[in-house]
């Protein structure tokens, strides 16, 4: 049900001809109110795509009445003309739907450094607007796919209200592999400030901790729109938990669909002195190409885990580190632990626990293995 | 000629049986004086192998009369027993050659987390000592190979003095892919303080700027030994330049032999506000897996260069960035530049220039592409 699971929203997904393949490439999500509150988080890359620069401005007003998203082109590193194109897209949506362009967010994904074919995109807005429907959420989720093999949606039901959403991408928010675009909607009657608080709390421990290949996108965008159509204002904790669950579910779907990946790796850092230490160590492990290759080869090479931990500034003593892979403590006190032959790595899910023995804080980072398929997908054609 | 190009040194390389393959795996380099001055730099990884912990202590004295190196096992993450083994190795060399163990440096490379077969290593020291020769430099260089496809040596002649050396590894000093071990020798009559200054100046702009896969070793070691046998004390600048040239040559050989690589990539960052900015940007580009895949596919994907620059804290304005690939300015002022079809990427050498338009400083980082062969080499077996 995606972005139309919550009441007050319509959506559409169509093929505008932006992609040469003829696959769907343009999505519209419209908030029909009565409320049009919104919050957003964007890539922390300093080279930001035109739609990110535009949408950051829109979100400052705390109101988003529509989101237009395209795949088939990132509109990044496209100069003043690229920004004009984003502006023209928002104006076109506003004109077509009778909205204010300053309340229309824009998101794009695809190849960097190429201008969008506006002669196809703008007529596509008319087509999409004509197909807007309370059942359009799935089509919208399909239209934002690039190298995604499946479309990603998630819904959590509250007590008389709903949070739903869609995502595309095979990676992470900040940093991000390829582009991650996420639109979440809710019919709860919640103001922009509350949306912002709940969204930041959720992304910090979900999308921000997905680190598939360490590369940060120019286009990552996560939006949360509230229509108020359910006429219910939930308790903050319940609402924030629902937003977190949807983000977590979509984040997991991104990991499972990462380009070329054969393993999904959950890195749990425990007994860290601070949560920041735990995240730093988790990211360092997640970005170690040698370890990612070893996991691909089903080799429980804990030496590469220690080598990655050693590059961080986290508090730890080398001779107190412990590492478990799939439940077997292969490294104890910085040296050889249980028999590594006991580690069963036949399955797609791999669980690494890094015990820093330096405190009580914890963090989990999700990543993937490094495979020949990843190399092929990212070298065989421009993306 | 390697480490025995300079007068006053003997060396040997033999098969002690540490490697199951039966290939050479133990090297000895002996400084016969009259001087035994030395300097060293080591991995900045906080998880340090036993031989690194040992040799750091040895170098504090500024005197090294012999270096014993083994391949076939890193002796890292091996606890107190691993350190005892390193100590015993130094003692054995000292006993055999009539030296002080506190002046014997030890270096190891191979799999992490496995104890060395001391029953093979210690008798190997006897064998190596018996074969020490003024012509043993090449055999020593061969005995320290692991996944290296060729052994690496370099010699620069001064005015009546010589700097020579050997290296193993397919990567970098700090951070380091696999282990990089380097022993440099000179017959110049130079004290430890001067050696240290020249070595640090050289490694900072050579080995430290080789960043093949972003992974930092637990064992990286670079030693410079002076025998004084030439009875010449060169001007500092001439000596430092010779050391830099040998380090640069060996560094380039490491890049060309990087595991699974098909392209050698020279990343030149120009017009940076500071040298630190230039290095940070160069490393960020060198570590971008998506770009490394694109280069492998001979795709001049400059968007991935900008995306990598955007993750740094360097001074720059996104709309003033310029990028050239193999001489073609494919990105100008943060957007599309010259026709990317003009870029010829058929050859192994690839040259990327990133112009930050923010100052006058520059730095060059060397890296490799990311290939299916890299994945295979690092997933098919433990290393």
mmCIF file of C-alpha atoms in Angstrom, chain A residues 147-313:
data_model
loop_
_atom_site.group_PDB
_atom_site.id
_atom_site.type_symbol
_atom_site.label_atom_id
_atom_site.label_comp_id
_atom_site.label_asym_id
_atom_site.label_seq_id
_atom_site.Cartn_x
_atom_site.Cartn_y
_atom_site.Cartn_z
ATOM 1 C CA UNK A 147 18.960 -0.732 -10.259
ATOM 2 C CA UNK A 148 16.497 -1.984 -7.651
ATOM 3 C CA UNK A 149 15.361 -5.515 -8.422
ATOM 4 C CA UNK A 150 12.180 -5.104 -6.349
ATOM 5 C CA UNK A 151 10.131 -2.116 -5.206
ATOM 6 C CA UNK A 152 10.082 -1.421 -1.492
ATOM 7 C CA UNK A 153 7.079 -0.463 0.623
ATOM 8 C CA UNK A 154 6.159 -0.697 4.281
ATOM 9 C CA UNK A 155 3.140 0.071 6.467
ATOM 10 C CA UNK A 156 2.642 0.227 10.246
ATOM 11 C CA UNK A 157 -0.833 0.630 11.727
ATOM 12 C CA UNK A 158 -1.336 2.756 14.829
ATOM 13 C CA UNK A 159 -4.491 3.127 16.896
ATOM 14 C CA UNK A 160 -6.696 4.785 14.294
ATOM 15 C CA UNK A 161 -3.780 6.105 12.235
ATOM 16 C CA UNK A 162 -1.201 4.751 9.821
ATOM 17 C CA UNK A 163 2.390 5.350 8.746
ATOM 18 C CA UNK A 164 3.363 4.004 5.334
ATOM 19 C CA UNK A 165 6.109 4.567 2.845
ATOM 20 C CA UNK A 166 8.154 3.656 -0.184
ATOM 21 C CA UNK A 167 11.876 3.578 -0.857
ATOM 22 C CA UNK A 168 14.271 3.072 -3.714
ATOM 23 C CA UNK A 169 17.971 2.419 -3.660
ATOM 24 C CA UNK A 170 20.496 -0.151 -2.739
ATOM 25 C CA UNK A 171 22.243 1.520 0.121
ATOM 26 C CA UNK A 172 22.182 4.254 2.635
ATOM 27 C CA UNK A 173 21.246 7.738 3.564
ATOM 28 C CA UNK A 174 24.437 9.362 4.623
ATOM 29 C CA UNK A 175 26.661 8.097 3.253
ATOM 30 C CA UNK A 176 24.669 6.549 0.441
ATOM 31 C CA UNK A 177 25.267 4.032 -2.275
ATOM 32 C CA UNK A 178 23.530 5.068 -5.420
ATOM 33 C CA UNK A 179 20.621 7.261 -4.465
ATOM 34 C CA UNK A 180 18.212 6.480 -1.687
ATOM 35 C CA UNK A 181 14.808 8.149 -2.044
ATOM 36 C CA UNK A 182 12.158 7.594 0.609
ATOM 37 C CA UNK A 183 8.687 9.071 0.963
ATOM 38 C CA UNK A 184 6.757 8.313 4.148
ATOM 39 C CA UNK A 185 3.169 9.385 4.736
ATOM 40 C CA UNK A 186 0.877 9.406 7.730
ATOM 41 C CA UNK A 187 -2.718 10.373 8.290
ATOM 42 C CA UNK A 188 -1.998 11.153 11.938
ATOM 43 C CA UNK A 189 -2.699 14.759 12.849
ATOM 44 C CA UNK A 190 0.860 15.792 13.662
ATOM 45 C CA UNK A 191 2.621 19.127 13.220
ATOM 46 C CA UNK A 192 5.841 19.696 11.297
ATOM 47 C CA UNK A 193 8.004 20.022 14.390
ATOM 48 C CA UNK A 194 6.868 16.636 15.701
ATOM 49 C CA UNK A 195 7.348 15.068 12.271
ATOM 50 C CA UNK A 196 10.873 16.450 12.147
ATOM 51 C CA UNK A 197 11.729 15.121 15.601
ATOM 52 C CA UNK A 198 10.320 11.658 14.873
ATOM 53 C CA UNK A 199 11.951 11.467 11.430
ATOM 54 C CA UNK A 200 15.411 12.472 12.656
ATOM 55 C CA UNK A 201 15.194 10.062 15.574
ATOM 56 C CA UNK A 202 14.215 7.268 13.181
ATOM 57 C CA UNK A 203 16.727 7.885 10.381
ATOM 58 C CA UNK A 204 19.587 8.208 12.860
ATOM 59 C CA UNK A 205 19.246 4.559 13.869
ATOM 60 C CA UNK A 206 17.967 3.095 10.587
ATOM 61 C CA UNK A 207 18.920 4.569 7.199
ATOM 62 C CA UNK A 208 21.969 6.295 8.691
ATOM 63 C CA UNK A 209 23.264 2.919 9.846
ATOM 64 C CA UNK A 210 22.922 1.173 6.530
ATOM 65 C CA UNK A 211 26.369 1.349 4.938
ATOM 66 C CA UNK A 212 26.389 -0.891 1.931
ATOM 67 C CA UNK A 213 29.469 0.390 0.106
ATOM 68 C CA UNK A 214 30.605 3.546 1.902
ATOM 69 C CA UNK A 215 29.712 5.811 -1.018
ATOM 70 C CA UNK A 216 27.643 8.916 -0.327
ATOM 71 C CA UNK A 217 25.044 10.012 -2.842
ATOM 72 C CA UNK A 218 24.408 13.546 -4.089
ATOM 73 C CA UNK A 219 20.637 12.972 -4.074
ATOM 74 C CA UNK A 220 19.552 11.104 -0.922
ATOM 75 C CA UNK A 221 16.195 12.342 0.326
ATOM 76 C CA UNK A 222 13.798 11.097 3.010
ATOM 77 C CA UNK A 223 10.461 12.886 3.375
ATOM 78 C CA UNK A 224 7.653 12.391 5.892
ATOM 79 C CA UNK A 225 4.282 13.945 5.064
ATOM 80 C CA UNK A 226 1.259 14.177 7.372
ATOM 81 C CA UNK A 227 -2.304 14.693 6.095
ATOM 82 C CA UNK A 228 -4.159 14.725 9.409
ATOM 83 C CA UNK A 229 -6.964 12.836 7.620
ATOM 84 C CA UNK A 230 -7.285 10.271 10.411
ATOM 85 C CA UNK A 231 -8.205 13.102 12.787
ATOM 86 C CA UNK A 232 -6.150 11.447 15.518
ATOM 87 C CA UNK A 233 -3.093 12.873 17.245
ATOM 88 C CA UNK A 234 -1.120 9.926 18.646
ATOM 89 C CA UNK A 235 1.147 9.988 21.671
ATOM 90 C CA UNK A 236 4.618 11.054 20.506
ATOM 91 C CA UNK A 237 6.300 7.822 21.576
ATOM 92 C CA UNK A 238 3.833 5.617 19.714
ATOM 93 C CA UNK A 239 4.076 7.752 16.613
ATOM 94 C CA UNK A 240 7.879 7.917 16.683
ATOM 95 C CA UNK A 241 8.025 4.157 17.139
ATOM 96 C CA UNK A 242 5.800 3.619 14.082
ATOM 97 C CA UNK A 243 8.005 5.926 11.990
ATOM 98 C CA UNK A 244 11.096 4.092 13.226
ATOM 99 C CA UNK A 245 9.569 0.712 12.349
ATOM 100 C CA UNK A 246 8.730 1.776 8.807
ATOM 101 C CA UNK A 247 12.235 3.246 8.365
ATOM 102 C CA UNK A 248 13.800 0.096 9.787
ATOM 103 C CA UNK A 249 11.757 -2.150 7.502
ATOM 104 C CA UNK A 250 12.567 -0.089 4.407
ATOM 105 C CA UNK A 251 16.254 0.110 5.424
ATOM 106 C CA UNK A 252 16.419 -3.676 5.689
ATOM 107 C CA UNK A 253 14.820 -3.970 2.265
ATOM 108 C CA UNK A 254 17.512 -1.686 0.856
ATOM 109 C CA UNK A 255 20.268 -3.905 2.300
ATOM 110 C CA UNK A 256 18.652 -7.063 0.952
ATOM 111 C CA UNK A 257 18.483 -5.542 -2.533
ATOM 112 C CA UNK A 258 22.007 -4.027 -2.561
ATOM 113 C CA UNK A 259 23.728 -4.164 -5.918
ATOM 114 C CA UNK A 260 25.471 -7.462 -6.505
ATOM 115 C CA UNK A 261 25.344 -8.497 -2.853
ATOM 116 C CA UNK A 262 25.200 -12.155 -1.828
ATOM 117 C CA UNK A 263 25.337 -11.625 1.957
ATOM 118 C CA UNK A 264 23.541 -9.249 4.318
ATOM 119 C CA UNK A 265 25.847 -8.447 7.214
ATOM 120 C CA UNK A 266 24.613 -7.189 10.584
ATOM 121 C CA UNK A 267 27.484 -5.664 12.561
ATOM 122 C CA UNK A 268 26.632 -5.281 16.219
ATOM 123 C CA UNK A 269 29.157 -3.315 18.250
ATOM 124 C CA UNK A 270 28.701 -3.901 21.979
ATOM 125 C CA UNK A 271 30.260 -2.674 25.220
ATOM 126 C CA UNK A 272 31.492 0.552 23.644
ATOM 127 C CA UNK A 273 32.351 3.542 25.811
ATOM 128 C CA UNK A 274 29.980 5.761 23.805
ATOM 129 C CA UNK A 275 27.364 5.296 21.091
ATOM 130 C CA UNK A 276 29.578 7.385 18.758
ATOM 131 C CA UNK A 277 32.432 4.924 19.331
ATOM 132 C CA UNK A 278 30.115 2.038 18.533
ATOM 133 C CA UNK A 279 28.960 3.676 15.285
ATOM 134 C CA UNK A 280 32.538 4.583 14.250
ATOM 135 C CA UNK A 281 33.723 1.015 14.810
ATOM 136 C CA UNK A 282 30.681 -0.446 13.046
ATOM 137 C CA UNK A 283 31.209 1.770 9.999
ATOM 138 C CA UNK A 284 34.916 0.981 9.873
ATOM 139 C CA UNK A 285 34.157 -2.745 9.834
ATOM 140 C CA UNK A 286 31.391 -2.225 7.264
ATOM 141 C CA UNK A 287 33.759 -0.405 4.915
ATOM 142 C CA UNK A 288 36.663 -2.849 5.039
ATOM 143 C CA UNK A 289 36.853 -4.236 1.510
ATOM 144 C CA UNK A 290 39.093 -7.120 2.559
ATOM 145 C CA UNK A 291 36.592 -8.250 5.198
ATOM 146 C CA UNK A 292 33.680 -7.837 2.779
ATOM 147 C CA UNK A 293 35.493 -10.096 0.315
ATOM 148 C CA UNK A 294 36.207 -12.652 3.046
ATOM 149 C CA UNK A 295 32.528 -12.753 4.048
ATOM 150 C CA UNK A 296 31.664 -13.269 0.391
ATOM 151 C CA UNK A 297 34.005 -16.260 0.424
ATOM 152 C CA UNK A 298 32.331 -17.548 3.623
ATOM 153 C CA UNK A 299 35.645 -17.131 5.434
ATOM 154 C CA UNK A 300 35.237 -16.060 9.123
ATOM 155 C CA UNK A 301 38.397 -13.907 8.853
ATOM 156 C CA UNK A 302 38.237 -12.145 12.242
ATOM 157 C CA UNK A 303 41.737 -10.702 11.776
ATOM 158 C CA UNK A 304 40.260 -8.312 9.241
ATOM 159 C CA UNK A 305 37.648 -7.246 11.816
ATOM 160 C CA UNK A 306 40.390 -6.404 14.332
ATOM 161 C CA UNK A 307 42.395 -4.661 11.636
ATOM 162 C CA UNK A 308 39.348 -2.461 10.896
ATOM 163 C CA UNK A 309 38.702 -1.723 14.580
ATOM 164 C CA UNK A 310 42.360 -0.690 14.905
ATOM 165 C CA UNK A 311 41.904 2.171 12.440
ATOM 166 C CA UNK A 312 39.332 3.933 14.642
ATOM 167 C CA UNK A 313 39.650 6.431 17.466
#
